[in-house]
N, CA, C and O atoms as a MOPAC input file, in Angstrom:
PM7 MOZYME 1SCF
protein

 N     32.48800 1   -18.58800 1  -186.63700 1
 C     32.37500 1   -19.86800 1  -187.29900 1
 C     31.97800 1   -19.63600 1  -188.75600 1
 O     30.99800 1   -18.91200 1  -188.93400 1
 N     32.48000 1   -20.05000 1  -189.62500 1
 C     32.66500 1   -19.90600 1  -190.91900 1
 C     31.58400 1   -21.07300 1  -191.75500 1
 O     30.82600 1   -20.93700 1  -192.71600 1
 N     31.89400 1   -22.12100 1  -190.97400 1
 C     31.00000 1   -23.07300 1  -191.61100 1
 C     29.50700 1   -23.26100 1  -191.69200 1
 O     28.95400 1   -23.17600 1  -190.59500 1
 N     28.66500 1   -23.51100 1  -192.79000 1
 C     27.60600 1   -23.22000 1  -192.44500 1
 C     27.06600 1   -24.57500 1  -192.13400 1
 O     27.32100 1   -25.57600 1  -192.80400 1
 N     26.15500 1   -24.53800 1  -190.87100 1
 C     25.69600 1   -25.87800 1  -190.14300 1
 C     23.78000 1   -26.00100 1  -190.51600 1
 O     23.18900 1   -24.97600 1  -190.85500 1
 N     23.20100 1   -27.02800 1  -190.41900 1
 C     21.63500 1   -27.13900 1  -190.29400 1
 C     21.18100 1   -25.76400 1  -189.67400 1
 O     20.56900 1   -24.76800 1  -190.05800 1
 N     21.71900 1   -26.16000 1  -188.65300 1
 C     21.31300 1   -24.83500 1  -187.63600 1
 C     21.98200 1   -23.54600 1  -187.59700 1
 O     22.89700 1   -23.36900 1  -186.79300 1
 N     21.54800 1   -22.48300 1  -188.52000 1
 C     22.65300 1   -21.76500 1  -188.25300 1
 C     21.94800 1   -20.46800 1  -188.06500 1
 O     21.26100 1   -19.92200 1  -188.92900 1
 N     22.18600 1   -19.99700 1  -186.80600 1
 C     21.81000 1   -18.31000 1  -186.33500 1
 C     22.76200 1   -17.13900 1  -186.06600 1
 O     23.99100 1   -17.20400 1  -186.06900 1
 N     22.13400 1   -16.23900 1  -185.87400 1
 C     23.04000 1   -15.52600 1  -185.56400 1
 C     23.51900 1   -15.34800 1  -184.32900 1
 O     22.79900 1   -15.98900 1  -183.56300 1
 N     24.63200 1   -14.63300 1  -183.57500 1
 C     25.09700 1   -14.63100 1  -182.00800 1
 C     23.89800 1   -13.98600 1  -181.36400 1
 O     23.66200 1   -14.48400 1  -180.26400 1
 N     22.97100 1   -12.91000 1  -181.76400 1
 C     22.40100 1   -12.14300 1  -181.37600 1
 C     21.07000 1   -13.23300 1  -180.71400 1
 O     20.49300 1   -13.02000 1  -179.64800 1
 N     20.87000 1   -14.07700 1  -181.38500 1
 C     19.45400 1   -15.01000 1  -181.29500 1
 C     20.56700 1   -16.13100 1  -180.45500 1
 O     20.16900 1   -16.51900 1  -179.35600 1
 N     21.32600 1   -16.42000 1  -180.72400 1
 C     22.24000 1   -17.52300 1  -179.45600 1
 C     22.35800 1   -16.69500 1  -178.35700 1
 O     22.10800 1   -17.36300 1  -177.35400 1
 N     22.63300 1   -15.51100 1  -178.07000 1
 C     22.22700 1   -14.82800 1  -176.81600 1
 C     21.02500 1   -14.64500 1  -175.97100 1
 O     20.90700 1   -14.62300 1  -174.74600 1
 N     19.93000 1   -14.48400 1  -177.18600 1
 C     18.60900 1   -14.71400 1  -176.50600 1
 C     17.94900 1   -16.27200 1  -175.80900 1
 O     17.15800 1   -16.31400 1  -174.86700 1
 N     18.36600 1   -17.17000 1  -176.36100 1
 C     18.28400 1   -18.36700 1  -176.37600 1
 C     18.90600 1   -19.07100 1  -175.27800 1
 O     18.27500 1   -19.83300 1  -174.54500 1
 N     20.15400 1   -18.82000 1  -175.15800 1
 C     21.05400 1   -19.37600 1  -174.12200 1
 C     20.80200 1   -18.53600 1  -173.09600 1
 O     20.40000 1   -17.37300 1  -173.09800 1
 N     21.20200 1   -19.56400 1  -171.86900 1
 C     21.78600 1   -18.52900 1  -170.88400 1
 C     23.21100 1   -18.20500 1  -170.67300 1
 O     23.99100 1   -18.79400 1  -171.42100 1
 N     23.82000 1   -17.20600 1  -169.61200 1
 C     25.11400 1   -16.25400 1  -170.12300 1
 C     26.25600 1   -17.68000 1  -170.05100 1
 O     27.10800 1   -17.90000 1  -170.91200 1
 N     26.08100 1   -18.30900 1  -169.14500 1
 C     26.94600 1   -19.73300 1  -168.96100 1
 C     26.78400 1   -20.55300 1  -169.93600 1
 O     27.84400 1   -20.94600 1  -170.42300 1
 N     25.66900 1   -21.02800 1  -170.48400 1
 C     25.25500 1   -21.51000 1  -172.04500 1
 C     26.01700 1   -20.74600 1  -173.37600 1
 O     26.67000 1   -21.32800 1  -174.24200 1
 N     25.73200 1   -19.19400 1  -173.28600 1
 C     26.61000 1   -18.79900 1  -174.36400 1
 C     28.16200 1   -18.99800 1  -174.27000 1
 O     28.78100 1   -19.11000 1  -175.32800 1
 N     28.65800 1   -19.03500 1  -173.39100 1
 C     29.83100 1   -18.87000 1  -173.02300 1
 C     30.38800 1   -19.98100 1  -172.90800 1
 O     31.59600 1   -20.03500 1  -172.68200 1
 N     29.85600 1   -20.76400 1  -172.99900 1
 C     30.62900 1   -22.59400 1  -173.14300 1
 C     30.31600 1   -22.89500 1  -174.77200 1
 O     31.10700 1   -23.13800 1  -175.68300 1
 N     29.05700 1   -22.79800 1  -174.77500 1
 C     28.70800 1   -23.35600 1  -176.51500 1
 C     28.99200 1   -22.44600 1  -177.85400 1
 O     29.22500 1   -22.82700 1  -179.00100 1
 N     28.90000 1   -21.19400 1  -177.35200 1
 C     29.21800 1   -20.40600 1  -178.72500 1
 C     31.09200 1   -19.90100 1  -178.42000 1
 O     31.98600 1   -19.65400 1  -179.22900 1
 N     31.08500 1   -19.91000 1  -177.33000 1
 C     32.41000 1   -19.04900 1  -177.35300 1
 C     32.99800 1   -19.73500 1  -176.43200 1
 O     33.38500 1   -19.36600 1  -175.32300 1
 N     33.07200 1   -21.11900 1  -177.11000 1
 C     34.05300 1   -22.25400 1  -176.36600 1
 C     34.55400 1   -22.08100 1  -175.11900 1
 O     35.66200 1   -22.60200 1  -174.98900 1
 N     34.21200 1   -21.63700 1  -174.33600 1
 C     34.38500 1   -21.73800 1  -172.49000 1
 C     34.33600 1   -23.10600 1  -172.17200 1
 O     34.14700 1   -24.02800 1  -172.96600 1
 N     34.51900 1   -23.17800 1  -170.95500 1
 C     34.46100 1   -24.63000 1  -170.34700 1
 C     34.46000 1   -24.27300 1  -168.53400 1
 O     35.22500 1   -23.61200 1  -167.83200 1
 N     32.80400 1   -25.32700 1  -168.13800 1
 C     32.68500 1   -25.31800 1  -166.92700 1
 C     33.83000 1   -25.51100 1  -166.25100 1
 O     34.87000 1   -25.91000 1  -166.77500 1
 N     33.65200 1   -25.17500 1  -164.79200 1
 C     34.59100 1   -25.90000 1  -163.11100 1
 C     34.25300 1   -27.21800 1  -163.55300 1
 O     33.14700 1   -27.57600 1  -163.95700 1
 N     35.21300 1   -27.86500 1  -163.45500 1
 C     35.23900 1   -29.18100 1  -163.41600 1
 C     34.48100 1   -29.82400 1  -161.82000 1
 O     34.40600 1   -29.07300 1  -160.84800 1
 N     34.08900 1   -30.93400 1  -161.77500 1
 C     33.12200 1   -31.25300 1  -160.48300 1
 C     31.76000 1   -30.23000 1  -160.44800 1
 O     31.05700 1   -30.30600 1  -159.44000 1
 N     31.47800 1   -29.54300 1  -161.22100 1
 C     30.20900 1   -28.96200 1  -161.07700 1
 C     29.05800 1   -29.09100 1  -161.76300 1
 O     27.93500 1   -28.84500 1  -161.32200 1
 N     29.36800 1   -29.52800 1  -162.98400 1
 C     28.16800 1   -29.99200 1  -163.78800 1
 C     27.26300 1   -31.02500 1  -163.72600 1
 O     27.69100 1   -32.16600 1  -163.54800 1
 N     25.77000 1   -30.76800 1  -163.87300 1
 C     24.93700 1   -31.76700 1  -163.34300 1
 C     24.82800 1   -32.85600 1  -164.12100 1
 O     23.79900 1   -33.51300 1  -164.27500 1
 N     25.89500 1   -33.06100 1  -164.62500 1
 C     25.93600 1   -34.59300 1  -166.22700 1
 C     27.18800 1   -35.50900 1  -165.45300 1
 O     27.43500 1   -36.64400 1  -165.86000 1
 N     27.78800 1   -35.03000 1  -164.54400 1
 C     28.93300 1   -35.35800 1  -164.66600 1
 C     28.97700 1   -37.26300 1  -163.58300 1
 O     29.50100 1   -38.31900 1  -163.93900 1
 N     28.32000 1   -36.99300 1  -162.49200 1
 C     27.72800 1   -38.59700 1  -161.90400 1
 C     26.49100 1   -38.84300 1  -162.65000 1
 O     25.94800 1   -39.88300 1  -162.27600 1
 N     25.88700 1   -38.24300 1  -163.55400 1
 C     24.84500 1   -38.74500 1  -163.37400 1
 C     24.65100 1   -39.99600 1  -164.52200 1
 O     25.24000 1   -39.76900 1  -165.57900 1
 N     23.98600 1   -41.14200 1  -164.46100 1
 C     24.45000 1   -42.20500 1  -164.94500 1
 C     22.61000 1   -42.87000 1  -165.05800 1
 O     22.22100 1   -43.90300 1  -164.51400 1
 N     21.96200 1   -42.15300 1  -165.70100 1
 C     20.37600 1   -42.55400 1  -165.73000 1
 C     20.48000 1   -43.48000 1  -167.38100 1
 O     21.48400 1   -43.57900 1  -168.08500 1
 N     19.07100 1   -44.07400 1  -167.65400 1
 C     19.14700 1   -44.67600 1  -168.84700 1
 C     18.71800 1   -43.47700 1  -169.92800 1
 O     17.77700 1   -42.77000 1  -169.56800 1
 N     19.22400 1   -43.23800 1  -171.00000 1
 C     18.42900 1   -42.04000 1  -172.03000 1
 C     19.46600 1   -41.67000 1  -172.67600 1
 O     20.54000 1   -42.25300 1  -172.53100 1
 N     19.24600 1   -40.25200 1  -173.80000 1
 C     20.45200 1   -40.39700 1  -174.24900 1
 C     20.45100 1   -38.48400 1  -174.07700 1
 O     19.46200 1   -37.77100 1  -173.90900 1
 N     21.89200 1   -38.06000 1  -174.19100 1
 C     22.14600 1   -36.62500 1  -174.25400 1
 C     22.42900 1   -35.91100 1  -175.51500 1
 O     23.23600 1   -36.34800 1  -176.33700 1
 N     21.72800 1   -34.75000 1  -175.67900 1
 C     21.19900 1   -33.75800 1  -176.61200 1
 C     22.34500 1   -32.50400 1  -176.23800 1
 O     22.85800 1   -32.18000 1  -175.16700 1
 N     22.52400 1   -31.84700 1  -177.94400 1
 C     22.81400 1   -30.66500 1  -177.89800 1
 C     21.91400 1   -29.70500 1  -176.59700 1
 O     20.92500 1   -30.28000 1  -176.14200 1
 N     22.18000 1   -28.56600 1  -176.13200 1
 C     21.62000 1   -27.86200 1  -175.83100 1
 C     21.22000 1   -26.70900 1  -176.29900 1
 O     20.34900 1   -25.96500 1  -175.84700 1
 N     21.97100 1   -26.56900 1  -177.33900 1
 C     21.57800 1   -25.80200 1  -178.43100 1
 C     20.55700 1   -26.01900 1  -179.52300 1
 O     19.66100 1   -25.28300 1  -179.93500 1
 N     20.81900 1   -26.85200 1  -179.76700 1
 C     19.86000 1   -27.28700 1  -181.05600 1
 C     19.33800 1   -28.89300 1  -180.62300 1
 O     19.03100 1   -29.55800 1  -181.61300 1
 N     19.22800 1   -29.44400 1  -179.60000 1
 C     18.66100 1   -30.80800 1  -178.96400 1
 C     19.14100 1   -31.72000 1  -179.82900 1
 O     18.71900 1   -32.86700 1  -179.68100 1
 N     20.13300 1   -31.45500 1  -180.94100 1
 C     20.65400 1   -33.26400 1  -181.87300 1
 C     20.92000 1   -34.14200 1  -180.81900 1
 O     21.00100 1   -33.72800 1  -179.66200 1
 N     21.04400 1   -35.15300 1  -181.07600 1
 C     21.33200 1   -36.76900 1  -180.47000 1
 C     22.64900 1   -36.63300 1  -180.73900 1
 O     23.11800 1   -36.48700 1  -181.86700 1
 N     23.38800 1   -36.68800 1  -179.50300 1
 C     24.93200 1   -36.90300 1  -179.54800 1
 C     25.67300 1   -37.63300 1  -178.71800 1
 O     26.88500 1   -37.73000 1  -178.91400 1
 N     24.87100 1   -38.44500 1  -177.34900 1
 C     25.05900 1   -39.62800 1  -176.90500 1
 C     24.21500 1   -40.49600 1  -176.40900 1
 O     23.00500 1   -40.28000 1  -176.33400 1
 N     24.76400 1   -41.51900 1  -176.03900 1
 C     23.89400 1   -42.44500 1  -175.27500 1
 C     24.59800 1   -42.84700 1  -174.24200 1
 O     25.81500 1   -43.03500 1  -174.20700 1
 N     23.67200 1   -43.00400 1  -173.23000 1
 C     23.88700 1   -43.68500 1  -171.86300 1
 C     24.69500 1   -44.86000 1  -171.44900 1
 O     25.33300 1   -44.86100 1  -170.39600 1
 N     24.67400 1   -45.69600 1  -172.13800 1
 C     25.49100 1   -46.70200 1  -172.62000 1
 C     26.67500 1   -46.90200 1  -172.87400 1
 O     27.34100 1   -47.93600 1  -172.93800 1
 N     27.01600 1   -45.35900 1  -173.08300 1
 C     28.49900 1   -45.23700 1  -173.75100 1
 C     29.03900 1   -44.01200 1  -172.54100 1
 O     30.10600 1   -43.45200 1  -172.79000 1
 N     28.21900 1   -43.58700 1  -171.13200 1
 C     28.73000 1   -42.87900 1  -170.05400 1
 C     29.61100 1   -43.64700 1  -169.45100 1
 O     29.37600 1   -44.85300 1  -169.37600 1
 N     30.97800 1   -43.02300 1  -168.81700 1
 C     31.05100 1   -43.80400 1  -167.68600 1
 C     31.78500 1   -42.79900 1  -166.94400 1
 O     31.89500 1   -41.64400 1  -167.35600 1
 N     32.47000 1   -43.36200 1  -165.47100 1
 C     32.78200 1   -42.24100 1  -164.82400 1
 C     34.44800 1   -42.21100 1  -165.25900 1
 O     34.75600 1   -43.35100 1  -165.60400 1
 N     35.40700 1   -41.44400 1  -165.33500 1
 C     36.54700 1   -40.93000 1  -165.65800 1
 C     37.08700 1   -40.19700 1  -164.31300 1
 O     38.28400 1   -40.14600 1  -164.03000 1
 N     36.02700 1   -39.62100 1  -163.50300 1
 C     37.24600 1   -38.58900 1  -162.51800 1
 C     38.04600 1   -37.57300 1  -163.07200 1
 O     39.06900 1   -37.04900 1  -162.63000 1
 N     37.39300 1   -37.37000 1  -164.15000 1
 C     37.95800 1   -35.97600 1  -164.71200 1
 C     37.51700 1   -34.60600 1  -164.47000 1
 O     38.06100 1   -33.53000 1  -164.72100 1
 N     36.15500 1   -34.96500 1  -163.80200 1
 C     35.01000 1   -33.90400 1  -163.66300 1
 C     34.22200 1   -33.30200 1  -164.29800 1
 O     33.52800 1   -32.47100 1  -163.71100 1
 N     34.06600 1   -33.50800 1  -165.66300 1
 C     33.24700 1   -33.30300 1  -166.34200 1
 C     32.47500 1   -34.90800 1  -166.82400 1
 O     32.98400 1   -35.96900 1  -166.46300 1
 N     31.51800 1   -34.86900 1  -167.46200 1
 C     30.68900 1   -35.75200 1  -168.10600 1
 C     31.70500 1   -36.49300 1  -169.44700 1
 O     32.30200 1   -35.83400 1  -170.29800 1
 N     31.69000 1   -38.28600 1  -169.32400 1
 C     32.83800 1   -38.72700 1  -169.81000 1
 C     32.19200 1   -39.96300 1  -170.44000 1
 O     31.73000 1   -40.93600 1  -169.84500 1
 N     32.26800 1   -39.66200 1  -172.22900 1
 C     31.33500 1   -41.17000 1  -173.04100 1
 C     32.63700 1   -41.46500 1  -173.78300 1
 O     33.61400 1   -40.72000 1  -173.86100 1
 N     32.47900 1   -42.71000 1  -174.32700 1
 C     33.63100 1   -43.23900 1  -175.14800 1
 C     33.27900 1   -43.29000 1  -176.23700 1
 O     34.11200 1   -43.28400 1  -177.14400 1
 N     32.17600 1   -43.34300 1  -176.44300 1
 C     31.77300 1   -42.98400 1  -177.77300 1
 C     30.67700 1   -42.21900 1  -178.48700 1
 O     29.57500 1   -42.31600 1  -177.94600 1
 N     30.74200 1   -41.45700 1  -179.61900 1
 C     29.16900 1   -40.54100 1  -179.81700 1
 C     27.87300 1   -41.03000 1  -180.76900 1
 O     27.66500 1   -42.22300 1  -180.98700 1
 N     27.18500 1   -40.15500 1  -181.20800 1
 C     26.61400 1   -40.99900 1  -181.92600 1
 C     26.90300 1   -40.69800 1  -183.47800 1
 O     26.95200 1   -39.53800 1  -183.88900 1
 N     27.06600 1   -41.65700 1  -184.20000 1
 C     27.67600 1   -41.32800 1  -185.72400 1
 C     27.08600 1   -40.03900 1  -186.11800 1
 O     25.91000 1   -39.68200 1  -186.03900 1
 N     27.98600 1   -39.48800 1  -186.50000 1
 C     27.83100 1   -38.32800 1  -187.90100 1
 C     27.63800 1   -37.26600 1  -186.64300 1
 O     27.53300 1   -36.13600 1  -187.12200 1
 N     27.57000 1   -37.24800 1  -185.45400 1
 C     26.68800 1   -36.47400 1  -184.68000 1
 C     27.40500 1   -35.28800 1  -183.98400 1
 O     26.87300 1   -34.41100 1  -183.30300 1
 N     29.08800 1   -35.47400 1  -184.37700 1
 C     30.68900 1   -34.74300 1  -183.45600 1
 C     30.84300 1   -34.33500 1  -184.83100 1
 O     30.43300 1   -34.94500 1  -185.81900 1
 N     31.72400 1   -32.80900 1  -184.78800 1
 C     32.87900 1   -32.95900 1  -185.58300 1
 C     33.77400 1   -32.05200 1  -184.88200 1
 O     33.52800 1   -31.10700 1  -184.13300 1
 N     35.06400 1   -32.64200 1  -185.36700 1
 C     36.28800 1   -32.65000 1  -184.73400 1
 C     37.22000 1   -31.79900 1  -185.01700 1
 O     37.73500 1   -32.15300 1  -186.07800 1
 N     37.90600 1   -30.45900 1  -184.44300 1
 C     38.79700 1   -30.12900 1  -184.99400 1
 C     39.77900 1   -29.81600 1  -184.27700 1
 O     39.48800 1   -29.76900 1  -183.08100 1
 N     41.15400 1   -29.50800 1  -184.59600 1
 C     42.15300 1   -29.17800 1  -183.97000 1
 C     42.60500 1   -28.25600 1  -183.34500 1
 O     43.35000 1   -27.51900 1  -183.99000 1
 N     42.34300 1   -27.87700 1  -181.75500 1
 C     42.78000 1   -26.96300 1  -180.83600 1
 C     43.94900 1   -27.24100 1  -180.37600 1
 O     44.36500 1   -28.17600 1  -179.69200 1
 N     44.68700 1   -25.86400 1  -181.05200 1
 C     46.05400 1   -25.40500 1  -180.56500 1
 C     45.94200 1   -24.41400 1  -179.25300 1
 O     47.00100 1   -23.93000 1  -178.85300 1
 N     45.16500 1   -24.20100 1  -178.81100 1
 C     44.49600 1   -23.25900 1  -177.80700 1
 C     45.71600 1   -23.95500 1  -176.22800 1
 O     46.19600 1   -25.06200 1  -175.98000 1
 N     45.79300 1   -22.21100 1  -175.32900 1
 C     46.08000 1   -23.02500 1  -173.90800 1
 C     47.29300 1   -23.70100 1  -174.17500 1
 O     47.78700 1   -24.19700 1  -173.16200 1
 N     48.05500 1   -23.91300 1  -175.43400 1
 C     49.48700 1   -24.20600 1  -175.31600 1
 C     49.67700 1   -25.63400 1  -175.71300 1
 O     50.76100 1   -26.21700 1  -175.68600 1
 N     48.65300 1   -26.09700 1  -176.04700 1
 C     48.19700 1   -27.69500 1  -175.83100 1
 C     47.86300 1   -28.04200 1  -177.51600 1
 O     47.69100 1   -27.06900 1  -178.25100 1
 N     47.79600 1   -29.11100 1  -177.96700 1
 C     46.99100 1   -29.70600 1  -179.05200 1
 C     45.66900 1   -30.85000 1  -178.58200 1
 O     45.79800 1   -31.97400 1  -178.09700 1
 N     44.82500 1   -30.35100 1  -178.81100 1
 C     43.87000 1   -31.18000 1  -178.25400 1
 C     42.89300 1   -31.05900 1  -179.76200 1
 O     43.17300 1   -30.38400 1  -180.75200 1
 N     41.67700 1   -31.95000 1  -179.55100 1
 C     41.10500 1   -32.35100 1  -180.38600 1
 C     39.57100 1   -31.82400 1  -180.14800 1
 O     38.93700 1   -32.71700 1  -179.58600 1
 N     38.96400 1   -30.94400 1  -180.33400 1
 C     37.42700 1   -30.43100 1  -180.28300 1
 C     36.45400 1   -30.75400 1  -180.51200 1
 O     36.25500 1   -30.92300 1  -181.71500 1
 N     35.41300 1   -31.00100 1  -179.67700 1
 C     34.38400 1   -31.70700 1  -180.44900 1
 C     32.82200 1   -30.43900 1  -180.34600 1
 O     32.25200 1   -30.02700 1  -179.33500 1
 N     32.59800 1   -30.19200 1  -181.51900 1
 C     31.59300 1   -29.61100 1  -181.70900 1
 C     30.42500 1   -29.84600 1  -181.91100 1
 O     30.50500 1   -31.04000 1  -182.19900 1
 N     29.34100 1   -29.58600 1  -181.97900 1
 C     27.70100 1   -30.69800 1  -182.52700 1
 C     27.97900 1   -30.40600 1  -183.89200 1
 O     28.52400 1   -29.35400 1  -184.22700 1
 N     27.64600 1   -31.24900 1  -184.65700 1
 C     28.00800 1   -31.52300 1  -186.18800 1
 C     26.64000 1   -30.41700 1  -186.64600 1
 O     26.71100 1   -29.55200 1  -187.52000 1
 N     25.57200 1   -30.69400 1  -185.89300 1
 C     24.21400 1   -29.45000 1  -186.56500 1
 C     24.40600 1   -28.06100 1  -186.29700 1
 O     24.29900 1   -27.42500 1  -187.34600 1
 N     24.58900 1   -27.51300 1  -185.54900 1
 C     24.68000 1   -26.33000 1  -185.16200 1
 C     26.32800 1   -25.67300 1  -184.56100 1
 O     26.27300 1   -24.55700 1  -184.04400 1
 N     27.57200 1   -26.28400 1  -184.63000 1
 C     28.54000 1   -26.23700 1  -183.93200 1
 C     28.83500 1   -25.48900 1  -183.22500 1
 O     29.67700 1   -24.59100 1  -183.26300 1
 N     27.97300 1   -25.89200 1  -182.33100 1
 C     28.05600 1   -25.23800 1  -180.78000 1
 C     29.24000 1   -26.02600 1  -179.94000 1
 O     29.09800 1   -27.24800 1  -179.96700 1
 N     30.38300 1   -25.54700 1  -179.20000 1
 C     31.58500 1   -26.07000 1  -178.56000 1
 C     30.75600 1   -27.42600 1  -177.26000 1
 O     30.07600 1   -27.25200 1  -176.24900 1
 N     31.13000 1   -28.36700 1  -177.77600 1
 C     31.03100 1   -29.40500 1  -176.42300 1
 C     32.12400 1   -29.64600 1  -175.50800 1
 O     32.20700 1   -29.27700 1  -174.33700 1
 N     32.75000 1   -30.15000 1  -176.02600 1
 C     34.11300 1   -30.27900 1  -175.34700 1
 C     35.74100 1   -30.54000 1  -176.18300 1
 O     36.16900 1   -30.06800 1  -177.23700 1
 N     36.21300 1   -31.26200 1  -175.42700 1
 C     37.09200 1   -32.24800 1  -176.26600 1
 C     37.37400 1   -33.68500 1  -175.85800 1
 O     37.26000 1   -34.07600 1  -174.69700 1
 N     37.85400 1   -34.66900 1  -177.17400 1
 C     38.00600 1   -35.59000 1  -176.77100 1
 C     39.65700 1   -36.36300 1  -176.51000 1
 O     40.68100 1   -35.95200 1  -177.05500 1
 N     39.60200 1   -37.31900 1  -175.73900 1
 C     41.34200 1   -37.95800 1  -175.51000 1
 C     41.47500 1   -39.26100 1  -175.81800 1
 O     40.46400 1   -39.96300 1  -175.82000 1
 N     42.57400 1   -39.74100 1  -176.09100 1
 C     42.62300 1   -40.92100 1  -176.12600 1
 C     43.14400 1   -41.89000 1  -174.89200 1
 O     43.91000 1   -42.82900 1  -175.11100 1
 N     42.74500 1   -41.62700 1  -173.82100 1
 C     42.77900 1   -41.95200 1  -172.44000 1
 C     41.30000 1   -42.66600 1  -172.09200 1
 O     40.98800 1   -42.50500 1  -170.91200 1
 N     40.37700 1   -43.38500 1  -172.85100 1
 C     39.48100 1   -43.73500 1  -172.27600 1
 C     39.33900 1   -44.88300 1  -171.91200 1
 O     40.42700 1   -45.43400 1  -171.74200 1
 N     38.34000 1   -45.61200 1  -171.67700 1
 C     38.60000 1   -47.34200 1  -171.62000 1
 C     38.72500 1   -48.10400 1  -172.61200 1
 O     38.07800 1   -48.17600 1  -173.65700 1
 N     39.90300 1   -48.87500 1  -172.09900 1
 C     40.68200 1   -49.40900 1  -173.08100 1
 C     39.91300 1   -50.87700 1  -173.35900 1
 O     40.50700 1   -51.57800 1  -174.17800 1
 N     38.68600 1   -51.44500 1  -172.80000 1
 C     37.94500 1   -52.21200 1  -172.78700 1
 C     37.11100 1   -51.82900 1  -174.05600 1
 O     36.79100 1   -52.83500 1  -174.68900 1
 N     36.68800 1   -50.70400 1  -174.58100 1
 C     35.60100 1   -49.97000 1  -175.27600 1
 C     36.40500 1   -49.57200 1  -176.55100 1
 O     36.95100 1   -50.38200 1  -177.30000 1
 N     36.40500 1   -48.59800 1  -176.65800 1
 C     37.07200 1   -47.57800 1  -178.06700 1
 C     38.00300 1   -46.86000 1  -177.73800 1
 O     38.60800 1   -46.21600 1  -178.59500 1
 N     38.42500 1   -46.78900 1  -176.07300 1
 C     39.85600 1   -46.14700 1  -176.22800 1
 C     39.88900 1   -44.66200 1  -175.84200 1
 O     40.83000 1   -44.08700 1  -175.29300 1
 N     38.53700 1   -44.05200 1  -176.27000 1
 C     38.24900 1   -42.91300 1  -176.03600 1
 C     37.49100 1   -41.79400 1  -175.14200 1
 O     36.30500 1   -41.46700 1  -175.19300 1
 N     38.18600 1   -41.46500 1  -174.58000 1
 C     36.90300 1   -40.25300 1  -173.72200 1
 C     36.63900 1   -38.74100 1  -174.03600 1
 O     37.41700 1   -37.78900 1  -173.97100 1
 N     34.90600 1   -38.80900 1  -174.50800 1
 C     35.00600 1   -37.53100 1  -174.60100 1
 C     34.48800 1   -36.64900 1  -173.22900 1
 O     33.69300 1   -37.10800 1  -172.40900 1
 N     34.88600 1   -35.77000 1  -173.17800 1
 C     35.08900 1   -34.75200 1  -172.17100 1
 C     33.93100 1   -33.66900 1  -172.45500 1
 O     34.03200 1   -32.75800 1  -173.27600 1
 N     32.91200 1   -33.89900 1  -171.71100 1
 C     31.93900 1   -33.11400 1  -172.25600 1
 C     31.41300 1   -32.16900 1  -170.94800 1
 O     31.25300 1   -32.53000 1  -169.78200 1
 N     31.18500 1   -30.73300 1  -171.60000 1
 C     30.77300 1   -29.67300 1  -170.23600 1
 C     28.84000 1   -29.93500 1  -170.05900 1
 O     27.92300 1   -29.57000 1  -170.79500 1
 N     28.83700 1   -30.51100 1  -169.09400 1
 C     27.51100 1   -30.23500 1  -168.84800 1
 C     26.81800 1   -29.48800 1  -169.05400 1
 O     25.89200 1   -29.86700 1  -168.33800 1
 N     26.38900 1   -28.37700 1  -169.65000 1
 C     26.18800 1   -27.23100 1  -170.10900 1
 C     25.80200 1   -27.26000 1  -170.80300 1
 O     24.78100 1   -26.57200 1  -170.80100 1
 N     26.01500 1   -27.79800 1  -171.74600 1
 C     26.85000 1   -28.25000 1  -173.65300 1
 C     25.28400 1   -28.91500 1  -173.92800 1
 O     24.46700 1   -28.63000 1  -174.80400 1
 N     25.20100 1   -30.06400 1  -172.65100 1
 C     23.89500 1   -30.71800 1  -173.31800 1
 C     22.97900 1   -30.71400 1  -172.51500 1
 O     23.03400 1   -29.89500 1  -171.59800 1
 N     21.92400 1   -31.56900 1  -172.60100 1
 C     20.75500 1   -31.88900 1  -171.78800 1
 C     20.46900 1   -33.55400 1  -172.15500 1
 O     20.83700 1   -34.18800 1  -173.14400 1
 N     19.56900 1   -34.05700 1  -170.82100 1
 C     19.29700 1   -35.52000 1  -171.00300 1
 C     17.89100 1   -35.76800 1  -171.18500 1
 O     16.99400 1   -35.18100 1  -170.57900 1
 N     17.73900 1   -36.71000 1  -172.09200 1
 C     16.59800 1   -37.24500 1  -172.54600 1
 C     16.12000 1   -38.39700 1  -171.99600 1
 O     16.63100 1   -39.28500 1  -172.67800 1
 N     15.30200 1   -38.99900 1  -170.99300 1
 C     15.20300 1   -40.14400 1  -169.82800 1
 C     15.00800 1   -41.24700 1  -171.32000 1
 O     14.99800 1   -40.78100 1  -172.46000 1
 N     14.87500 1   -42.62800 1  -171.04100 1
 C     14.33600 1   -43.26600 1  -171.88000 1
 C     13.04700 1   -43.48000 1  -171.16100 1
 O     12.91200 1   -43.45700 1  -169.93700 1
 N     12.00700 1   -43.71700 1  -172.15100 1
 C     10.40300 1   -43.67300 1  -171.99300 1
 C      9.76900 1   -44.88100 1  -171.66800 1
 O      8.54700 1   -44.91900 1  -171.53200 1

């Protein structure tokens, strides 16, 4: 990664930090089994954090379920994604990284509810952690 973010370390300290499934989704864009991640029903009030660097990158509010198998919001929180273009896998898809530290979250589609914004992002449980509301 070329760009320099808030958060920016080296792989050596993202290795210590993460665990091997953590490095391997967030630094070196992997992506969980789908149906396995513990974000993916879960539907509490609070909002979800990098796991890398804990930024605010959704809210609860904006979960819903998709049946895609991973964890599925329609929308993030401003300034909080950035987006770039994966040609990866044969496909063009759209990437969403944490804007502080750009650690790989997922990607997003334009398959979401069409009631909302249209959009689902596709996020690996992994990627983040949840914050209950207090």
């Amino acid at each position: 990664m070329d760009k320099k973010y808030s958060v920016n370390k080296s792989e050596e300290e993202w290795k210590q930090e993460l665990s091997a499934e953590e490095y391997y989704v967030l630094r070196q864009k992997g992506t969980e089994r789908p149906y396995t991640g513990k974000f993916d029903l879960h539907f509490e009030n609070g909002d979800y954090h990098c796991k890398a660097c804990n930024a605010k990158l959704f809210e609860s509010e904006h979960k819903f379920e998709s049946g895609c198998g991973w964890p599925s919001f329609d929308q993030a929180v401003e300034g909080a994604i950035e987006y770039i273009r994966d040609t990866s896998h044969g496909m063009i898809r759209t990437e969403t990284v944490c804007a502080n530290c750009g650690s790989h979250l997922g990607h997003v589609f334009n398959d979401g509810p069409k009631e909302t914004t249209g959009q689902r992002y596709c996020i690996n449980s992994v990627s983040i952690d949840f914050d209950p509301e207090a």
